[in-house]
GROMACS .gro file of C-alpha atoms in nm:
model
  412
    1MET     CA    1   3.697   1.212  -9.068
    2THR     CA    2   3.851   1.370  -9.351
    3LEU     CA    3   4.099   1.133  -9.600
    4ARG     CA    4   4.396   1.300  -9.746
    5ARG     CA    5   4.586   1.167 -10.047
    6ARG     CA    6   4.919   1.044 -10.060
    7GLY     CA    7   5.201   1.305 -10.051
    8GLU     CA    8   4.935   1.569  -9.848
    9LYS     CA    9   5.024   1.653  -9.540
   10ALA     CA   10   4.832   1.606  -9.234
   11THR     CA   11   4.598   1.867  -9.133
   12ILE     CA   12   4.438   1.909  -8.804
   13SER     CA   13   4.089   2.114  -8.743
   14ILE     CA   14   4.088   2.385  -8.512
   15GLN     CA   15   3.823   2.207  -8.353
   16GLU     CA   16   4.023   1.906  -8.311
   17HIS     CA   17   4.321   2.111  -8.204
   18MET     CA   18   4.115   2.283  -7.939
   19ALA     CA   19   3.979   1.954  -7.798
   20ILE     CA   20   4.337   1.828  -7.773
   21ASP     CA   21   4.473   2.103  -7.584
   22VAL     CA   22   4.186   2.180  -7.341
   23CYS     CA   23   4.182   1.784  -7.223
   24PRO     CA   24   4.569   1.732  -7.128
   25GLY     CA   25   4.495   1.499  -6.882
   26PRO     CA   26   4.270   1.320  -6.630
   27ILE     CA   27   3.968   1.523  -6.502
   28ARG     CA   28   4.059   1.621  -6.149
   29PRO     CA   29   3.804   1.739  -5.889
   30ILE     CA   30   3.764   2.146  -5.873
   31LYS     CA   31   3.893   2.256  -5.525
   32GLN     CA   32   3.643   2.508  -5.339
   33ILE     CA   33   3.694   2.810  -5.336
   34SER     CA   34   3.762   2.809  -4.944
   35ASP     CA   35   4.093   2.603  -4.985
   36TYR     CA   36   4.228   2.882  -5.300
   37PHE     CA   37   4.166   3.175  -4.979
   38PRO     CA   38   4.225   3.078  -4.641
   39ARG     CA   39   4.182   3.252  -4.324
   40PHE     CA   40   4.419   3.232  -4.044
   41PRO     CA   41   4.337   3.432  -3.723
   42ARG     CA   42   4.739   3.552  -3.686
   43GLY     CA   43   4.863   3.536  -4.037
   44LEU     CA   44   5.035   3.281  -4.233
   45PRO     CA   45   5.163   2.961  -4.108
   46ALA     CA   46   5.577   2.903  -4.152
   47ALA     CA   47   5.501   2.614  -4.399
   48ALA     CA   48   5.298   2.873  -4.582
   49GLY     CA   49   5.579   2.988  -4.807
   50PRO     CA   50   5.623   2.949  -5.147
   51ARG     CA   51   5.783   2.615  -5.099
   52ALA     CA   52   5.834   2.442  -4.740
   53ALA     CA   53   6.207   2.502  -4.624
   54ALA     CA   54   6.434   2.201  -4.734
   55PRO     CA   55   6.658   2.020  -4.393
   56PRO     CA   56   6.988   2.160  -4.417
   57ASP     CA   57   7.174   1.825  -4.400
   58ALA     CA   58   6.967   1.732  -4.762
   59PRO     CA   59   7.209   1.717  -5.042
   60ALA     CA   60   7.121   2.000  -5.300
   61ARG     CA   61   7.025   1.890  -5.625
   62PRO     CA   62   7.078   2.084  -5.950
   63ALA     CA   63   6.802   2.232  -6.067
   64ALA     CA   64   6.912   2.154  -6.464
   65ALA     CA   65   6.995   1.799  -6.389
   66SER     CA   66   6.620   1.737  -6.203
   67ALA     CA   67   6.456   1.939  -6.521
   68GLY     CA   68   6.624   1.690  -6.736
   69ARG     CA   69   6.511   1.376  -6.578
   70ARG     CA   70   6.130   1.486  -6.567
   71SER     CA   71   5.929   1.463  -6.797
   72PRO     CA   72   5.649   1.709  -6.891
   73SER     CA   73   5.388   1.494  -6.739
   74ASP     CA   74   5.576   1.415  -6.428
   75GLY     CA   75   5.620   1.772  -6.411
   76ALA     CA   76   5.265   1.840  -6.438
   77ARG     CA   77   5.209   1.587  -6.145
   78ALA     CA   78   5.467   1.723  -5.929
   79ASP     CA   79   5.330   2.082  -5.946
   80ASP     CA   80   4.969   1.940  -5.856
   81GLU     CA   81   5.157   1.772  -5.558
   82ASP     CA   82   5.292   2.116  -5.468
   83VAL     CA   83   4.986   2.251  -5.497
   84ASP     CA   84   4.831   2.029  -5.284
   85GLN     CA   85   5.089   2.023  -5.025
   86LEU     CA   86   5.079   2.429  -5.034
   87PHE     CA   87   4.696   2.405  -4.982
   88GLY     CA   88   4.734   2.180  -4.737
   89ALA     CA   89   4.960   2.376  -4.543
   90TYR     CA   90   4.722   2.680  -4.534
   91GLY     CA   91   4.435   2.442  -4.412
   92ALA     CA   92   4.641   2.337  -4.111
   93SER     CA   93   4.583   2.516  -3.803
   94PRO     CA   94   4.965   2.654  -3.681
   95GLY     CA   95   5.067   2.461  -3.421
   96PRO     CA   96   5.419   2.305  -3.287
   97GLY     CA   97   5.403   1.941  -3.312
   98PRO     CA   98   5.267   1.714  -3.609
   99GLY     CA   99   4.921   1.606  -3.551
  100PRO     CA  100   4.553   1.581  -3.704
  101SER     CA  101   4.414   1.894  -3.779
  102PRO     CA  102   4.104   1.988  -3.569
  103ALA     CA  103   3.770   1.883  -3.768
  104ARG     CA  104   3.626   2.237  -3.957
  105PRO     CA  105   3.309   2.359  -3.793
  106PRO     CA  106   3.024   2.228  -3.981
  107ALA     CA  107   2.916   2.460  -4.255
  108LYS     CA  108   2.568   2.702  -4.212
  109PRO     CA  109   2.289   2.590  -4.375
  110PRO     CA  110   2.198   2.842  -4.674
  111GLU     CA  111   1.937   3.147  -4.561
  112ASP     CA  112   1.608   3.065  -4.703
  113GLU     CA  113   1.566   3.280  -5.008
  114PRO     CA  114   1.278   3.534  -5.037
  115ASP     CA  115   0.954   3.407  -5.162
  116ALA     CA  116   0.877   3.516  -5.520
  117ASP     CA  117   0.531   3.621  -5.453
  118GLY     CA  118   0.587   3.841  -5.178
  119TYR     CA  119   0.868   4.016  -5.311
  120GLU     CA  120   0.736   4.361  -5.437
  121SER     CA  121   1.028   4.477  -5.635
  122ASP     CA  122   0.992   4.279  -5.911
  123ASP     CA  123   0.637   4.364  -5.964
  124CYS     CA  124   0.751   4.727  -5.886
  125THR     CA  125   0.992   4.720  -6.166
  126ALA     CA  126   0.761   4.550  -6.419
  127LEU     CA  127   0.447   4.715  -6.335
  128GLY     CA  128   0.525   5.058  -6.176
  129THR     CA  129   0.450   5.314  -5.950
  130LEU     CA  130   0.107   5.536  -5.875
  131ASP     CA  131   0.100   5.836  -5.646
  132PHE     CA  132  -0.236   5.946  -5.552
  133SER     CA  133  -0.434   6.099  -5.218
  134LEU     CA  134  -0.733   6.020  -5.065
  135LEU     CA  135  -0.968   6.267  -4.840
  136TYR     CA  136  -1.300   6.149  -4.663
  137ASP     CA  137  -1.513   6.496  -4.599
  138GLN     CA  138  -1.719   6.361  -4.344
  139GLU     CA  139  -1.974   6.663  -4.357
  140ASN     CA  140  -2.022   6.621  -4.697
  141ASN     CA  141  -2.033   6.217  -4.706
  142ALA     CA  142  -1.776   6.269  -4.995
  143LEU     CA  143  -1.442   6.053  -5.123
  144HIS     CA  144  -1.223   6.259  -5.291
  145CYS     CA  145  -0.962   6.071  -5.468
  146THR     CA  146  -0.677   6.266  -5.638
  147ILE     CA  147  -0.462   6.094  -5.900
  148SER     CA  148  -0.122   6.245  -5.918
  149LYS     CA  149   0.124   6.032  -6.153
  150ALA     CA  150   0.255   5.690  -6.197
  151LYS     CA  151   0.614   5.623  -6.282
  152GLY     CA  152   0.796   5.378  -6.483
  153LEU     CA  153   0.464   5.175  -6.641
  154LYS     CA  154   0.491   4.822  -6.792
  155PRO     CA  155   0.495   4.911  -7.200
  156MET     CA  156   0.165   4.768  -7.363
  157ASP     CA  157   0.184   4.918  -7.716
  158HIS     CA  158   0.409   4.798  -8.007
  159ASN     CA  159   0.614   5.133  -7.996
  160GLY     CA  160   0.754   5.036  -7.630
  161LEU     CA  161   0.516   5.317  -7.448
  162ALA     CA  162   0.144   5.316  -7.329
  163ASP     CA  163  -0.196   5.524  -7.324
  164PRO     CA  164  -0.265   5.494  -6.951
  165TYR     CA  165  -0.568   5.565  -6.764
  166VAL     CA  166  -0.656   5.498  -6.407
  167LYS     CA  167  -1.013   5.333  -6.279
  168LEU     CA  168  -1.170   5.352  -5.961
  169HIS     CA  169  -1.419   5.086  -5.819
  170LEU     CA  170  -1.578   5.041  -5.446
  171LEU     CA  171  -1.537   4.647  -5.314
  172PRO     CA  172  -1.770   4.495  -5.245
  173GLY     CA  173  -2.039   4.554  -5.484
  174ALA     CA  174  -1.810   4.684  -5.784
  175SER     CA  175  -2.012   4.794  -6.082
  176LYS     CA  176  -2.031   5.041  -6.398
  177ALA     CA  177  -2.266   5.263  -6.152
  178ASN     CA  178  -1.942   5.316  -5.893
  179LYS     CA  179  -1.660   5.340  -6.159
  180LEU     CA  180  -1.512   5.677  -6.204
  181ARG     CA  181  -1.200   5.715  -6.428
  182THR     CA  182  -0.956   5.955  -6.557
  183LYS     CA  183  -0.820   6.095  -6.867
  184THR     CA  184  -0.614   5.879  -7.093
  185LEU     CA  185  -0.271   6.035  -7.161
  186ARG     CA  186  -0.126   5.902  -7.509
  187ASN     CA  187   0.255   5.766  -7.590
  188THR     CA  188   0.362   5.778  -7.191
  189LEU     CA  189   0.521   5.531  -6.944
  190ASN     CA  190   0.515   5.825  -6.663
  191PRO     CA  191   0.186   6.002  -6.712
  192THR     CA  192   0.045   6.298  -6.451
  193TRP     CA  193  -0.278   6.330  -6.472
  194ASN     CA  194  -0.336   6.571  -6.106
  195GLU     CA  195  -0.747   6.497  -6.127
  196THR     CA  196  -0.975   6.496  -5.868
  197LEU     CA  197  -1.253   6.203  -5.881
  198THR     CA  198  -1.557   6.208  -5.582
  199TYR     CA  199  -1.762   5.968  -5.482
  200TYR     CA  200  -2.070   6.115  -5.305
  201GLY     CA  201  -2.305   5.942  -5.091
  202ILE     CA  202  -2.002   5.775  -4.876
  203THR     CA  203  -2.133   5.715  -4.532
  204ASP     CA  204  -1.936   5.608  -4.208
  205GLU     CA  205  -2.085   5.254  -4.276
  206ASP     CA  206  -1.923   5.210  -4.609
  207MET     CA  207  -1.586   5.369  -4.480
  208ILE     CA  208  -1.599   5.051  -4.261
  209ARG     CA  209  -1.664   4.765  -4.469
  210LYS     CA  210  -1.541   4.916  -4.843
  211THR     CA  211  -1.239   4.876  -4.989
  212LEU     CA  212  -1.114   5.163  -5.309
  213ARG     CA  213  -0.974   4.957  -5.617
  214ILE     CA  214  -0.722   5.173  -5.785
  215SER     CA  215  -0.638   5.012  -6.151
  216VAL     CA  216  -0.426   5.134  -6.421
  217CYS     CA  217  -0.517   5.037  -6.747
  218ASP     CA  218  -0.408   5.094  -7.120
  219GLU     CA  219  -0.673   5.251  -7.365
  220ASP     CA  220  -0.658   5.025  -7.705
  221LYS     CA  221  -0.888   5.215  -7.958
  222PHE     CA  222  -0.878   4.910  -8.161
  223ARG     CA  223  -0.917   4.589  -7.919
  224HIS     CA  224  -1.004   4.585  -7.567
  225ASN     CA  225  -0.810   4.762  -7.321
  226GLU     CA  226  -0.563   4.615  -7.147
  227PHE     CA  227  -0.492   4.572  -6.749
  228ILE     CA  228  -0.137   4.711  -6.646
  229GLY     CA  229  -0.177   4.704  -6.252
  230GLU     CA  230  -0.385   4.803  -5.955
  231THR     CA  231  -0.379   4.856  -5.569
  232ARG     CA  232  -0.639   4.828  -5.293
  233VAL     CA  233  -0.729   5.024  -5.021
  234PRO     CA  234  -0.932   4.965  -4.719
  235LEU     CA  235  -1.136   5.303  -4.629
  236LYS     CA  236  -1.113   5.228  -4.285
  237LYS     CA  237  -0.769   5.307  -4.277
  238LEU     CA  238  -0.860   5.630  -4.368
  239LYS     CA  239  -0.913   5.972  -4.101
  240ALA     CA  240  -1.206   6.159  -4.165
  241ASN     CA  241  -1.123   6.504  -4.302
  242HIS     CA  242  -0.767   6.421  -4.301
  243THR     CA  243  -0.581   6.350  -4.659
  244LYS     CA  244  -0.358   6.065  -4.687
  245THR     CA  245  -0.097   6.057  -4.950
  246PHE     CA  246   0.053   5.726  -5.105
  247SER     CA  247   0.267   5.592  -5.316
  248ILE     CA  248   0.252   5.224  -5.399
  249CYS     CA  249   0.397   5.012  -5.617
  250LEU     CA  250   0.136   4.821  -5.858
  251GLU     CA  251   0.011   4.462  -5.831
  252LYS     CA  252  -0.057   4.205  -6.034
  253GLN     CA  253  -0.454   4.124  -6.089
  254LEU     CA  254  -0.591   4.045  -5.736
  255PRO     CA  255  -0.881   3.787  -5.764
  256VAL     CA  256  -1.246   3.899  -5.694
  257ASP     CA  257  -1.446   3.754  -5.411
  258LYS     CA  258  -1.654   3.517  -5.598
  259THR     CA  259  -1.846   3.441  -5.241
  260GLU     CA  260  -1.968   3.807  -5.286
  261ASP     CA  261  -2.335   3.854  -5.323
  262LYS     CA  262  -2.433   3.946  -5.658
  263SER     CA  263  -2.785   4.031  -5.606
  264LEU     CA  264  -2.648   4.317  -5.378
  265GLU     CA  265  -2.494   4.479  -5.706
  266GLU     CA  266  -2.495   4.863  -5.610
  267ARG     CA  267  -2.669   5.081  -5.868
  268GLY     CA  268  -2.580   5.412  -5.754
  269ARG     CA  269  -2.666   5.671  -5.455
  270ILE     CA  270  -2.962   5.806  -5.310
  271LEU     CA  271  -3.024   6.074  -5.066
  272ILE     CA  272  -3.326   6.117  -4.889
  273SER     CA  273  -3.441   6.351  -4.585
  274LEU     CA  274  -3.714   6.230  -4.341
  275LYS     CA  275  -3.898   6.457  -4.104
  276TYR     CA  276  -4.217   6.346  -3.905
  277SER     CA  277  -4.439   6.680  -3.893
  278SER     CA  278  -4.662   6.719  -3.558
  279GLN     CA  279  -4.836   7.055  -3.775
  280LYS     CA  280  -4.912   6.862  -4.067
  281GLN     CA  281  -4.941   6.508  -3.870
  282GLY     CA  282  -4.762   6.300  -4.144
  283LEU     CA  283  -4.404   6.168  -4.240
  284LEU     CA  284  -4.272   6.408  -4.486
  285VAL     CA  285  -4.018   6.234  -4.739
  286GLY     CA  286  -3.751   6.399  -4.949
  287ILE     CA  287  -3.589   6.297  -5.261
  288VAL     CA  288  -3.288   6.524  -5.268
  289ARG     CA  289  -3.052   6.396  -5.536
  290CYS     CA  290  -2.907   6.063  -5.668
  291ALA     CA  291  -2.555   5.992  -5.753
  292HIS     CA  292  -2.376   5.731  -5.954
  293LEU     CA  293  -2.637   5.569  -6.145
  294ALA     CA  294  -2.611   5.285  -6.328
  295ALA     CA  295  -2.659   5.360  -6.702
  296MET     CA  296  -2.953   5.213  -6.860
  297ASP     CA  297  -2.944   5.378  -7.208
  298ALA     CA  298  -2.712   5.312  -7.510
  299ASN     CA  299  -2.609   5.622  -7.487
  300GLY     CA  300  -2.437   5.570  -7.150
  301TYR     CA  301  -2.688   5.769  -6.955
  302SER     CA  302  -3.038   5.710  -6.809
  303ASP     CA  303  -3.362   5.912  -6.786
  304PRO     CA  304  -3.416   5.874  -6.413
  305TYR     CA  305  -3.719   5.952  -6.150
  306VAL     CA  306  -3.778   5.795  -5.823
  307LYS     CA  307  -4.114   5.630  -5.718
  308THR     CA  308  -4.205   5.613  -5.314
  309TYR     CA  309  -4.446   5.371  -5.167
  310LEU     CA  310  -4.511   5.332  -4.741
  311LYS     CA  311  -4.604   5.002  -4.710
  312PRO     CA  312  -4.840   4.838  -4.603
  313ASP     CA  313  -5.045   4.977  -4.867
  314VAL     CA  314  -5.419   4.826  -4.831
  315ASP     CA  315  -5.570   5.145  -5.036
  316LYS     CA  316  -5.291   5.160  -5.251
  317LYS     CA  317  -5.298   5.551  -5.261
  318SER     CA  318  -4.869   5.554  -5.109
  319LYS     CA  319  -4.729   5.623  -5.436
  320HIS     CA  320  -4.565   5.911  -5.537
  321LYS     CA  321  -4.327   6.003  -5.799
  322THR     CA  322  -4.085   6.264  -5.916
  323ALA     CA  323  -4.054   6.416  -6.239
  324VAL     CA  324  -3.817   6.298  -6.508
  325LYS     CA  325  -3.425   6.413  -6.552
  326LYS     CA  326  -3.293   6.337  -6.888
  327LYS     CA  327  -2.994   6.243  -6.948
  328THR     CA  328  -2.795   6.250  -6.648
  329LEU     CA  329  -2.629   5.987  -6.393
  330ASN     CA  330  -2.628   6.270  -6.105
  331PRO     CA  331  -2.980   6.411  -6.110
  332GLU     CA  332  -3.097   6.649  -5.848
  333PHE     CA  333  -3.472   6.650  -5.756
  334ASN     CA  334  -3.554   6.829  -5.426
  335GLU     CA  335  -3.890   6.707  -5.383
  336GLU     CA  336  -4.092   6.623  -5.078
  337PHE     CA  337  -4.396   6.386  -5.007
  338CYS     CA  338  -4.623   6.377  -4.716
  339TYR     CA  339  -4.764   6.081  -4.595
  340GLU     CA  340  -5.071   6.127  -4.374
  341ILE     CA  341  -4.987   5.894  -4.067
  342LYS     CA  342  -4.994   5.924  -3.679
  343HIS     CA  343  -4.658   5.876  -3.523
  344GLY     CA  344  -4.761   5.565  -3.348
  345ASP     CA  345  -4.827   5.391  -3.676
  346LEU     CA  346  -4.494   5.416  -3.841
  347ALA     CA  347  -4.318   5.187  -3.642
  348LYS     CA  348  -4.543   4.920  -3.852
  349LYS     CA  349  -4.450   5.064  -4.165
  350THR     CA  350  -4.167   5.053  -4.453
  351LEU     CA  351  -4.063   5.298  -4.666
  352GLU     CA  352  -3.976   5.211  -5.035
  353VAL     CA  353  -3.765   5.401  -5.247
  354THR     CA  354  -3.709   5.281  -5.584
  355VAL     CA  355  -3.547   5.500  -5.865
  356TRP     CA  356  -3.618   5.408  -6.270
  357ASP     CA  357  -3.508   5.489  -6.632
  358TYR     CA  358  -3.793   5.611  -6.840
  359ASP     CA  359  -3.804   5.513  -7.204
  360ILE     CA  360  -4.069   5.602  -7.440
  361GLY     CA  361  -4.239   5.321  -7.588
  362LYS     CA  362  -4.144   5.009  -7.386
  363SER     CA  363  -4.145   4.950  -7.021
  364ASN     CA  364  -3.940   5.155  -6.778
  365ASP     CA  365  -3.602   5.011  -6.654
  366PHE     CA  366  -3.535   4.908  -6.278
  367ILE     CA  367  -3.189   5.111  -6.187
  368GLY     CA  368  -3.201   5.031  -5.762
  369GLY     CA  369  -3.395   5.089  -5.487
  370VAL     CA  370  -3.382   5.131  -5.112
  371VAL     CA  371  -3.580   5.030  -4.804
  372LEU     CA  372  -3.642   5.171  -4.463
  373GLY     CA  373  -3.790   5.047  -4.162
  374ILE     CA  374  -3.794   4.895  -3.819
  375ASN     CA  375  -3.721   4.578  -3.989
  376ALA     CA  376  -3.401   4.671  -4.248
  377LYS     CA  377  -3.073   4.695  -4.076
  378GLY     CA  378  -2.729   4.964  -4.059
  379GLU     CA  379  -2.760   5.314  -4.181
  380ARG     CA  380  -3.126   5.243  -4.310
  381LEU     CA  381  -3.285   5.111  -3.965
  382LYS     CA  382  -3.088   5.399  -3.793
  383HIS     CA  383  -3.226   5.626  -4.042
  384TRP     CA  384  -3.575   5.542  -3.944
  385PHE     CA  385  -3.526   5.546  -3.601
  386ASP     CA  386  -3.361   5.880  -3.588
  387CYS     CA  387  -3.669   6.031  -3.744
  388LEU     CA  388  -3.935   5.830  -3.485
  389LYS     CA  389  -3.701   5.944  -3.220
  390ASN     CA  390  -3.698   6.317  -3.294
  391LYS     CA  391  -3.960   6.483  -3.443
  392ASP     CA  392  -4.002   6.778  -3.616
  393LYS     CA  393  -3.625   6.727  -3.723
  394ARG     CA  394  -3.530   6.660  -4.072
  395ILE     CA  395  -3.237   6.404  -4.090
  396GLU     CA  396  -3.090   6.346  -4.431
  397ARG     CA  397  -2.904   6.045  -4.498
  398TRP     CA  398  -2.724   5.866  -4.802
  399HIS     CA  399  -2.821   5.531  -4.907
  400THR     CA  400  -2.667   5.276  -5.141
  401LEU     CA  401  -2.939   5.173  -5.408
  402THR     CA  402  -2.927   4.790  -5.504
  403ASN     CA  403  -3.049   4.616  -5.781
  404GLU     CA  404  -3.268   4.400  -5.576
  405LEU     CA  405  -3.507   4.514  -5.354
  406PRO     CA  406  -3.638   4.274  -5.075
  407GLY     CA  407  -4.023   4.154  -5.099
  408ALA     CA  408  -4.085   4.423  -5.376
  409VAL     CA  409  -4.251   4.412  -5.707
  410LEU     CA  410  -4.021   4.540  -5.957
  411SER     CA  411  -4.285   4.660  -6.190
  412ASP     CA  412  -4.370   5.017  -6.308
   0.00000   0.00000   0.00000
C-alpha cells in the first residue's frame, strides 16, 4: 500500500481500479448456453416478449418516479430478476394454464473421443507421407520397389529442412545384407526419388511370410542418421506380376519382435541348380550366383566363394569350391560340380552349401549357408524332392543364406 502525504490527492492504481470495476457484487453462477438459446417447436410463447404485458387494471407507475426511488444496486437486482423471469419464460413449455414445467429429457452422454494412438492424422501431419509401388516378378524371383516421392516430412535440421533417404529391410531376419537404400536428397521436405530398388532371390515362400519395412531417415554427416518415419507392407498382400501403388502415412518406429531367432539372421541369397544325370550316373550341383551378401570387409564388400559338401562324407572327398570373386556382394559364378552317386542313395544324403569371404593372411570369414536334403524344410526340401523325382531335369531355385548352419563345422 502506498502512503500519501498531507495535502496530496488520493491516487488509485489501474490495477486497483480494474479490481473494483470487475467485482461490483457477489459472484453468481453462470447460466448454461442452452438457457440463452432456447428451442421451441412453434415459435416463441406469449410470455417471451421483451417484457410480460401488465394486467389492464394495474395502475401505471411513472418511469421517472420509479427510477428515482431505486438505488443502483436495486436496479441491478431488478434487471437480474427480469432476466431470470425472461429466460424462465423461454424455458417453460407453452400451455394455457399455469403448472409445473415438464421434466427435461436427460442429456446424452458425450461420445467417446477417438483414441490418440489410433488416430493417424497426427502422424501424417508430423511425419509426412510416402508414395511407392511394389511388383513381384515371379518368373525371375525378383521384388521391385519403386520409391517415388515423399510429402510434408518432419523437419530434422536446424534450417527447418531435412536430408532424406529411404531404406528397405525384409522382416523377419533383417540385417545389413538385405538392406537397400536410395540416394540422399539435400535440404527438402518434399523429396522426389523415382528410384527402383530390387530384391533378387525372392521365393513364393518369402512372399507368404515376409514383410517389407520401408523407413525414411535423415542423413547427418556429423552425427548418427536420424529416423523420421516408417511403414510396413506384408508381401502376401501383393499379387504376382501385378504392380501395386501405395500412398501411406509414415508412422513412428514400431517395436521389433524380440522373440525372433537371432541365429537365423539372413546373410544373403544363393541360386542353386540340381540335376541327376542318368548319363553320368551322378548329381550335378550348379552354383549360379549370389545376391545381397553380407559385407565382411572394411570397404563394405566381400571377396566371396562357395563350397559344397555331400554328407555324410566318409572319404572326405565331396568338397568342391568355386573361384573367388573380388569386392562384390552380388557375385556370379556359373560353376557346376558332379557327385558320382546312385540315384537311390540320394535319399540318404544331404547337400551342404556354404559361402565364405576370402582373406589374405588370416582365416576366411563365414558369410552364410544352406542345407538341402530329405530332412530340410520348406523350399529346401521341395527343391531336393523335385530333383529326385525328375531325372535329367535341371531345377533351379533361390535359397536364403543364414548365419548358422545346423550340424555343420564352420571352419574353412
